[in-house]
């Protein structure tokens, strides 16, 4: 019998800020909508294990998107006319995510993101707390400087291999090699300058210092960080969580910066109790 996964891929046109974006997403399951946001420079494939987990998708409609310029989501048609290099901003990122949710008709979805997808959860809590149900901020903190580096887009080196290798050490040594190298492969396939442009948001535009304490607490935030992450250390996450009303902080052993793809079985074991709490409070 053929081994066919339950994932379905679709495209949706999302109007936002005077443009229409053709966005690709994968989904599986039924129930509470949960939108999954990938890390910098890669795409929705990072979430394939959560999409295929029956313990998750029996209660959640798991939706993993490629934000514009990533994976199968094309850039704007006139991107080749842009005079400045691509730089992701919090305003665009949070806006396009919520525009996607609106266009798909999602009612108070759970937003789960990792790395830059985790950091954007703080901005969603600040500006869209009445439109989301819960936030799962993985490998997230209020400020993560030092990663917007010029050599990540340079004509003398292979951008994909450089991006992939630059993050390889962020994964835990206990994570299975097959998954670590799969994550490397995703990074090696990013578009020109996309990883660097995403890191503009991650390390420069995202500076939430002085604002974390002011979040209303209307939407619960679950912080989850791996002990082997040195881009967003457990201490950085714990410091952010202590300032966040209505939040919980989970530190994950034997996991690095890419929990959902580098060690999915272990990560899912940490995720299940969070999802149980979300269902209980829905």
C-alpha positions as a Markdown table, in Angstrom:
| # | Residue | x | y | z |
|---|---|---|---|---|
| 1 | Unk | 0.0 | 0.0 | 0.0 |
| 2 | Unk | 1.3 | 3.5 | -0.9 |
| 3 | Unk | 2.5 | 5.5 | 2.0 |
| 4 | Unk | 0.7 | 8.9 | 1.5 |
| 5 | Unk | 0.9 | 11.6 | 4.1 |
| 6 | Unk | -2.2 | 13.6 | 5.2 |
| 7 | Unk | -0.7 | 17.0 | 4.1 |
| 8 | Unk | -2.5 | 19.0 | 1.4 |
| 9 | Unk | -0.8 | 22.0 | -0.3 |
| 10 | Unk | -2.7 | 25.0 | -1.6 |
| 11 | Unk | -2.1 | 28.5 | -2.9 |
| 12 | Unk | -4.1 | 31.6 | -1.8 |
| 13 | Unk | -4.0 | 35.2 | -3.0 |
| 14 | Unk | -3.7 | 37.5 | -0.1 |
| 15 | Unk | -4.2 | 41.3 | -0.5 |
| 16 | Unk | -2.0 | 43.4 | 1.7 |
| 17 | Unk | -0.7 | 46.9 | 1.7 |
| 18 | Unk | -1.6 | 47.6 | -2.0 |
| 19 | Unk | -0.2 | 44.3 | -3.3 |
| 20 | Unk | -1.6 | 40.8 | -3.8 |
| 21 | Unk | 0.7 | 38.0 | -2.6 |
| 22 | Unk | 0.4 | 34.4 | -3.9 |
| 23 | Unk | 1.1 | 32.4 | -0.7 |
| 24 | Unk | 1.6 | 28.7 | -0.5 |
| 25 | Unk | 0.5 | 26.8 | 2.6 |
| 26 | Unk | 0.3 | 23.2 | 3.7 |
| 27 | Unk | -2.4 | 21.9 | 6.1 |
| 28 | Unk | -3.6 | 18.8 | 7.8 |
| 29 | Unk | -6.0 | 18.0 | 10.6 |
| 30 | Unk | -9.3 | 19.4 | 11.9 |
| 31 | Unk | -10.3 | 21.6 | 14.8 |
| 32 | Unk | -8.6 | 24.7 | 16.3 |
| 33 | Unk | -6.7 | 26.5 | 13.5 |
| 34 | Unk | -2.9 | 26.7 | 14.2 |
| 35 | Unk | -0.7 | 28.7 | 11.9 |
| 36 | Unk | 3.0 | 27.7 | 11.9 |
| 37 | Unk | 5.7 | 30.2 | 10.9 |
| 38 | Unk | 9.1 | 29.0 | 9.7 |
| 39 | Unk | 12.5 | 30.2 | 10.6 |
| 40 | Unk | 14.6 | 32.8 | 8.7 |
| 41 | Unk | 15.6 | 31.9 | 5.2 |
| 42 | Unk | 13.6 | 28.6 | 4.9 |
| 43 | Unk | 10.0 | 27.5 | 4.5 |
| 44 | Unk | 7.0 | 25.5 | 5.7 |
| 45 | Unk | 8.8 | 22.1 | 5.2 |
| 46 | Unk | 10.2 | 22.6 | 8.7 |
| 47 | Unk | 6.8 | 21.7 | 10.1 |
| 48 | Unk | 6.2 | 18.5 | 8.2 |
| 49 | Unk | 6.4 | 16.3 | 11.3 |
| 50 | Unk | 3.8 | 18.3 | 13.2 |
| 51 | Unk | 1.5 | 18.3 | 10.2 |
| 52 | Unk | 1.7 | 14.5 | 10.1 |
| 53 | Unk | 1.4 | 13.9 | 13.9 |
| 54 | Unk | -2.1 | 12.4 | 14.5 |
| 55 | Unk | -1.8 | 13.4 | 18.2 |
| 56 | Unk | -1.7 | 17.0 | 17.0 |
| 57 | Unk | -3.9 | 17.1 | 13.9 |
| 58 | Unk | -6.8 | 15.2 | 15.5 |
| 59 | Unk | -7.6 | 18.4 | 17.4 |
| 60 | Unk | -5.9 | 21.1 | 15.4 |
| 61 | Unk | -6.1 | 22.3 | 11.8 |
| 62 | Unk | -2.3 | 22.7 | 11.4 |
| 63 | Unk | -1.4 | 25.2 | 8.7 |
| 64 | Unk | 2.2 | 25.9 | 7.7 |
| 65 | Unk | 2.8 | 28.8 | 5.4 |
| 66 | Unk | 5.6 | 30.1 | 3.2 |
| 67 | Unk | 5.7 | 33.8 | 3.7 |
| 68 | Unk | 6.4 | 35.8 | 0.5 |
| 69 | Unk | 9.8 | 35.2 | -1.1 |
| 70 | Unk | 10.1 | 31.8 | 0.7 |
| 71 | Unk | 9.6 | 28.3 | -0.5 |
| 72 | Unk | 6.8 | 28.2 | -3.0 |
| 73 | Unk | 5.5 | 31.8 | -2.3 |
| 74 | Unk | 6.8 | 34.0 | -5.0 |
| 75 | Unk | 8.0 | 37.6 | -4.5 |
| 76 | Unk | 6.0 | 40.6 | -5.8 |
| 77 | Unk | 6.0 | 40.7 | -9.6 |
| 78 | Unk | 8.2 | 43.8 | -9.7 |
| 79 | Unk | 10.8 | 42.6 | -7.1 |
| 80 | Unk | 13.5 | 42.9 | -9.8 |
| 81 | Unk | 13.0 | 46.7 | -9.8 |
| 82 | Unk | 13.7 | 47.1 | -6.1 |
| 83 | Unk | 16.6 | 49.5 | -5.5 |
| 84 | Unk | 17.3 | 48.3 | -2.0 |
| 85 | Unk | 18.1 | 44.8 | -0.8 |
| 86 | Unk | 15.3 | 42.8 | 0.8 |
| 87 | Unk | 14.8 | 43.6 | 4.5 |
| 88 | Unk | 11.9 | 42.0 | 6.4 |
| 89 | Unk | 10.2 | 44.3 | 9.0 |
| 90 | Unk | 8.0 | 43.6 | 11.9 |
| 91 | Unk | 5.2 | 45.7 | 10.3 |
| 92 | Unk | 5.2 | 43.7 | 7.1 |
| 93 | Unk | 5.7 | 40.3 | 8.7 |
| 94 | Unk | 2.9 | 40.6 | 11.3 |
| 95 | Unk | 0.6 | 42.3 | 8.8 |
| 96 | Unk | 1.0 | 39.6 | 6.1 |
| 97 | Unk | 0.5 | 36.8 | 8.6 |
| 98 | Unk | -2.8 | 38.3 | 9.9 |
| 99 | Unk | -3.9 | 39.2 | 6.4 |
| 100 | Unk | -3.4 | 35.5 | 5.5 |
| 101 | Unk | -5.5 | 34.4 | 8.5 |
| 102 | Unk | -8.2 | 36.8 | 7.5 |
| 103 | Unk | -8.3 | 35.7 | 3.9 |
| 104 | Unk | -8.5 | 32.1 | 5.0 |
| 105 | Unk | -11.3 | 32.9 | 7.4 |
| 106 | Unk | -9.5 | 31.7 | 10.5 |
| 107 | Unk | -11.2 | 32.7 | 13.8 |
| 108 | Unk | -8.7 | 33.5 | 16.6 |
| 109 | Unk | -6.0 | 31.1 | 15.4 |
| 110 | Unk | -3.1 | 29.8 | 17.5 |
| 111 | Unk | 0.1 | 31.2 | 16.0 |
| 112 | Unk | 3.2 | 29.0 | 16.5 |
| 113 | Unk | 6.5 | 30.3 | 15.2 |
| 114 | Unk | 10.1 | 29.5 | 15.7 |
| 115 | Unk | 13.2 | 31.9 | 15.7 |
| 116 | Unk | 12.0 | 34.9 | 13.7 |
| 117 | Unk | 8.6 | 33.2 | 13.8 |
| 118 | Unk | 8.8 | 33.2 | 17.5 |
| 119 | Unk | 9.9 | 36.8 | 17.8 |
| 120 | Unk | 7.1 | 38.0 | 15.7 |
| 121 | Unk | 4.7 | 36.6 | 18.4 |
| 122 | Unk | 5.6 | 39.6 | 20.6 |
| 123 | Unk | 4.5 | 42.0 | 17.8 |
| 124 | Unk | 1.3 | 40.0 | 17.3 |
| 125 | Unk | 0.6 | 40.2 | 21.0 |
| 126 | Unk | 1.1 | 44.0 | 20.9 |
| 127 | Unk | -1.0 | 44.8 | 17.8 |
| 128 | Unk | -3.3 | 41.9 | 17.1 |
| 129 | Unk | -4.2 | 40.5 | 20.6 |
| 130 | Unk | -7.9 | 40.6 | 19.8 |
| 131 | Unk | -7.4 | 38.5 | 16.6 |
| 132 | Unk | -5.4 | 35.6 | 17.9 |
| 133 | Unk | -6.2 | 32.9 | 20.4 |
| 134 | Unk | -2.8 | 31.9 | 21.8 |
| 135 | Unk | 0.8 | 32.4 | 20.8 |
| 136 | Unk | 3.6 | 29.7 | 20.9 |
| 137 | Unk | 6.9 | 31.6 | 20.7 |
| 138 | Unk | 9.7 | 29.0 | 20.0 |
| 139 | Unk | 13.3 | 30.1 | 20.4 |
| 140 | Unk | 12.1 | 33.7 | 21.0 |
| 141 | Unk | 13.2 | 36.6 | 23.1 |
| 142 | Unk | 12.7 | 40.4 | 23.1 |
| 143 | Unk | 16.1 | 41.2 | 21.5 |
| 144 | Unk | 18.5 | 39.0 | 19.6 |
| 145 | Unk | 21.3 | 41.1 | 18.0 |
| 146 | Unk | 24.4 | 40.2 | 15.9 |
| 147 | Unk | 23.0 | 38.0 | 13.2 |
| 148 | Unk | 22.5 | 40.5 | 10.3 |
| 149 | Unk | 25.9 | 39.9 | 8.7 |
| 150 | Unk | 27.0 | 41.2 | 5.3 |
| 151 | Unk | 28.8 | 38.1 | 4.2 |
| 152 | Unk | 25.5 | 36.2 | 4.1 |
| 153 | Unk | 25.0 | 37.8 | 0.7 |
| 154 | Unk | 28.3 | 38.0 | -1.2 |
| 155 | Unk | 29.1 | 37.2 | -4.8 |
| 156 | Unk | 32.2 | 35.2 | -3.9 |
| 157 | Unk | 30.4 | 32.6 | -1.9 |
| 158 | Unk | 27.5 | 30.2 | -2.3 |
| 159 | Unk | 24.7 | 31.9 | -0.4 |
| 160 | Unk | 22.7 | 28.7 | 0.2 |
| 161 | Unk | 25.5 | 26.7 | 1.5 |
| 162 | Unk | 26.8 | 29.6 | 3.6 |
| 163 | Unk | 23.4 | 30.1 | 5.2 |
| 164 | Unk | 22.9 | 26.4 | 5.9 |
| 165 | Unk | 26.3 | 25.9 | 7.4 |
| 166 | Unk | 26.2 | 29.1 | 9.5 |
| 167 | Unk | 23.2 | 27.7 | 11.4 |
| 168 | Unk | 24.3 | 24.0 | 11.6 |
| 169 | Unk | 26.0 | 24.5 | 14.9 |
| 170 | Unk | 22.7 | 25.9 | 16.4 |
| 171 | Unk | 21.3 | 22.4 | 16.5 |
| 172 | Unk | 21.8 | 20.0 | 19.5 |
| 173 | Unk | 24.4 | 17.2 | 19.1 |
| 174 | Unk | 21.7 | 14.8 | 20.4 |
| 175 | Unk | 19.4 | 15.6 | 17.4 |
| 176 | Unk | 19.4 | 12.8 | 14.8 |
| 177 | Unk | 21.8 | 13.4 | 11.9 |
| 178 | Unk | 19.1 | 12.7 | 9.4 |
| 179 | Unk | 17.0 | 15.6 | 10.7 |
| 180 | Unk | 19.9 | 18.0 | 11.2 |
| 181 | Unk | 21.1 | 17.5 | 7.6 |
| 182 | Unk | 17.5 | 17.8 | 6.4 |
| 183 | Unk | 17.3 | 21.2 | 8.1 |
| 184 | Unk | 20.6 | 22.1 | 6.5 |
| 185 | Unk | 19.1 | 21.2 | 3.1 |
| 186 | Unk | 16.2 | 23.6 | 3.6 |
| 187 | Unk | 18.5 | 26.4 | 4.3 |
| 188 | Unk | 20.7 | 25.7 | 1.3 |
| 189 | Unk | 17.7 | 26.3 | -1.0 |
| 190 | Unk | 16.7 | 29.8 | 0.1 |
| 191 | Unk | 16.4 | 32.6 | -2.4 |
| 192 | Unk | 19.3 | 35.1 | -3.0 |
| 193 | Unk | 19.6 | 37.4 | 0.0 |
| 194 | Unk | 16.5 | 36.1 | 1.8 |
| 195 | Unk | 18.3 | 34.7 | 4.8 |
| 196 | Unk | 20.2 | 38.0 | 5.3 |
| 197 | Unk | 17.0 | 40.0 | 4.8 |
| 198 | Unk | 15.1 | 38.0 | 7.3 |
| 199 | Unk | 17.9 | 38.5 | 9.8 |
| 200 | Unk | 17.4 | 42.2 | 9.5 |
| 201 | Unk | 14.1 | 41.7 | 11.2 |
| 202 | Unk | 15.5 | 39.1 | 13.6 |
| 203 | Unk | 18.5 | 41.2 | 14.8 |
| 204 | Unk | 17.7 | 44.8 | 14.0 |
| 205 | Unk | 14.0 | 45.6 | 13.4 |
| 206 | Unk | 12.9 | 43.4 | 16.3 |
| 207 | Unk | 13.9 | 45.2 | 19.4 |
| 208 | Unk | 11.2 | 44.8 | 21.9 |
| 209 | Unk | 13.2 | 46.0 | 24.9 |
| 210 | Unk | 11.0 | 48.3 | 27.1 |
| 211 | Unk | 7.8 | 47.0 | 25.5 |
| 212 | Unk | 7.5 | 43.5 | 26.7 |
| 213 | Unk | 6.3 | 44.6 | 30.2 |
| 214 | Unk | 3.6 | 46.7 | 28.5 |
| 215 | Unk | 1.9 | 43.8 | 26.7 |
| 216 | Unk | -1.7 | 43.5 | 27.9 |
| 217 | Unk | -1.6 | 39.8 | 28.7 |
| 218 | Unk | -4.9 | 39.4 | 26.9 |
| 219 | Unk | -3.5 | 36.6 | 24.8 |
| 220 | Unk | -1.4 | 33.8 | 26.5 |
| 221 | Unk | 2.1 | 33.3 | 25.3 |
| 222 | Unk | 4.0 | 30.0 | 25.6 |
| 223 | Unk | 7.7 | 30.4 | 25.3 |
| 224 | Unk | 9.7 | 27.3 | 24.3 |
| 225 | Unk | 13.5 | 27.3 | 24.0 |
| 226 | Unk | 16.1 | 24.6 | 23.6 |
| 227 | Unk | 19.2 | 24.5 | 25.8 |
| 228 | Unk | 21.6 | 24.2 | 22.9 |
| 229 | Unk | 20.4 | 27.5 | 21.3 |
| 230 | Unk | 23.1 | 30.1 | 21.5 |
| 231 | Unk | 21.3 | 32.6 | 19.2 |
| 232 | Unk | 18.4 | 32.8 | 21.7 |
| 233 | Unk | 19.7 | 31.3 | 24.9 |
| 234 | Unk | 17.4 | 29.9 | 27.6 |
| 235 | Unk | 18.4 | 32.8 | 29.7 |
| 236 | Unk | 17.3 | 35.3 | 27.1 |
| 237 | Unk | 13.9 | 33.6 | 26.8 |
| 238 | Unk | 13.5 | 33.3 | 30.5 |
| 239 | Unk | 14.3 | 37.0 | 31.0 |
| 240 | Unk | 11.7 | 37.9 | 28.3 |
| 241 | Unk | 9.1 | 35.5 | 29.9 |
| 242 | Unk | 9.4 | 37.0 | 33.3 |
| 243 | Unk | 8.4 | 40.4 | 31.9 |
| 244 | Unk | 5.5 | 39.0 | 29.9 |
| 245 | Unk | 2.0 | 38.9 | 31.5 |
| 246 | Unk | 0.0 | 35.7 | 31.1 |
| 247 | Unk | 3.0 | 33.7 | 29.9 |
| 248 | Unk | 4.7 | 30.4 | 30.5 |
| 249 | Unk | 8.4 | 29.4 | 29.8 |
| 250 | Unk | 9.4 | 25.9 | 28.8 |
| 251 | Unk | 13.1 | 25.1 | 28.5 |
| 252 | Unk | 13.7 | 22.0 | 26.4 |
| 253 | Unk | 16.6 | 19.6 | 27.0 |
| 254 | Unk | 18.6 | 18.1 | 24.2 |
| 255 | Unk | 17.2 | 20.6 | 21.6 |
| 256 | Unk | 18.7 | 23.5 | 19.7 |
| 257 | Unk | 17.4 | 26.3 | 17.6 |
| 258 | Unk | 15.2 | 24.3 | 15.3 |
| 259 | Unk | 13.1 | 22.0 | 17.5 |
| 260 | Unk | 10.3 | 21.1 | 15.1 |
| 261 | Unk | 12.7 | 19.9 | 12.4 |
| 262 | Unk | 16.0 | 18.9 | 14.1 |
| 263 | Unk | 14.3 | 16.6 | 16.7 |
| 264 | Unk | 10.6 | 16.5 | 16.0 |
| 265 | Unk | 9.7 | 13.5 | 18.2 |
| 266 | Unk | 11.3 | 15.1 | 21.3 |
| 267 | Unk | 9.9 | 18.5 | 20.5 |
| 268 | Unk | 6.4 | 17.2 | 20.1 |
| 269 | Unk | 6.6 | 15.7 | 23.5 |
| 270 | Unk | 7.2 | 19.2 | 24.9 |
| 271 | Unk | 4.5 | 20.6 | 22.7 |
| 272 | Unk | 1.6 | 18.2 | 23.6 |
| 273 | Unk | 1.1 | 19.7 | 27.1 |
| 274 | Unk | 1.0 | 23.2 | 25.7 |
| 275 | Unk | -1.7 | 22.2 | 23.2 |
| 276 | Unk | -3.7 | 20.5 | 25.9 |
| 277 | Unk | -3.7 | 23.8 | 27.9 |
| 278 | Unk | -4.8 | 25.7 | 24.8 |
| 279 | Unk | -7.7 | 23.3 | 24.2 |
| 280 | Unk | -8.7 | 23.5 | 27.8 |
| 281 | Unk | -8.9 | 27.3 | 27.7 |
| 282 | Unk | -10.4 | 27.6 | 24.3 |
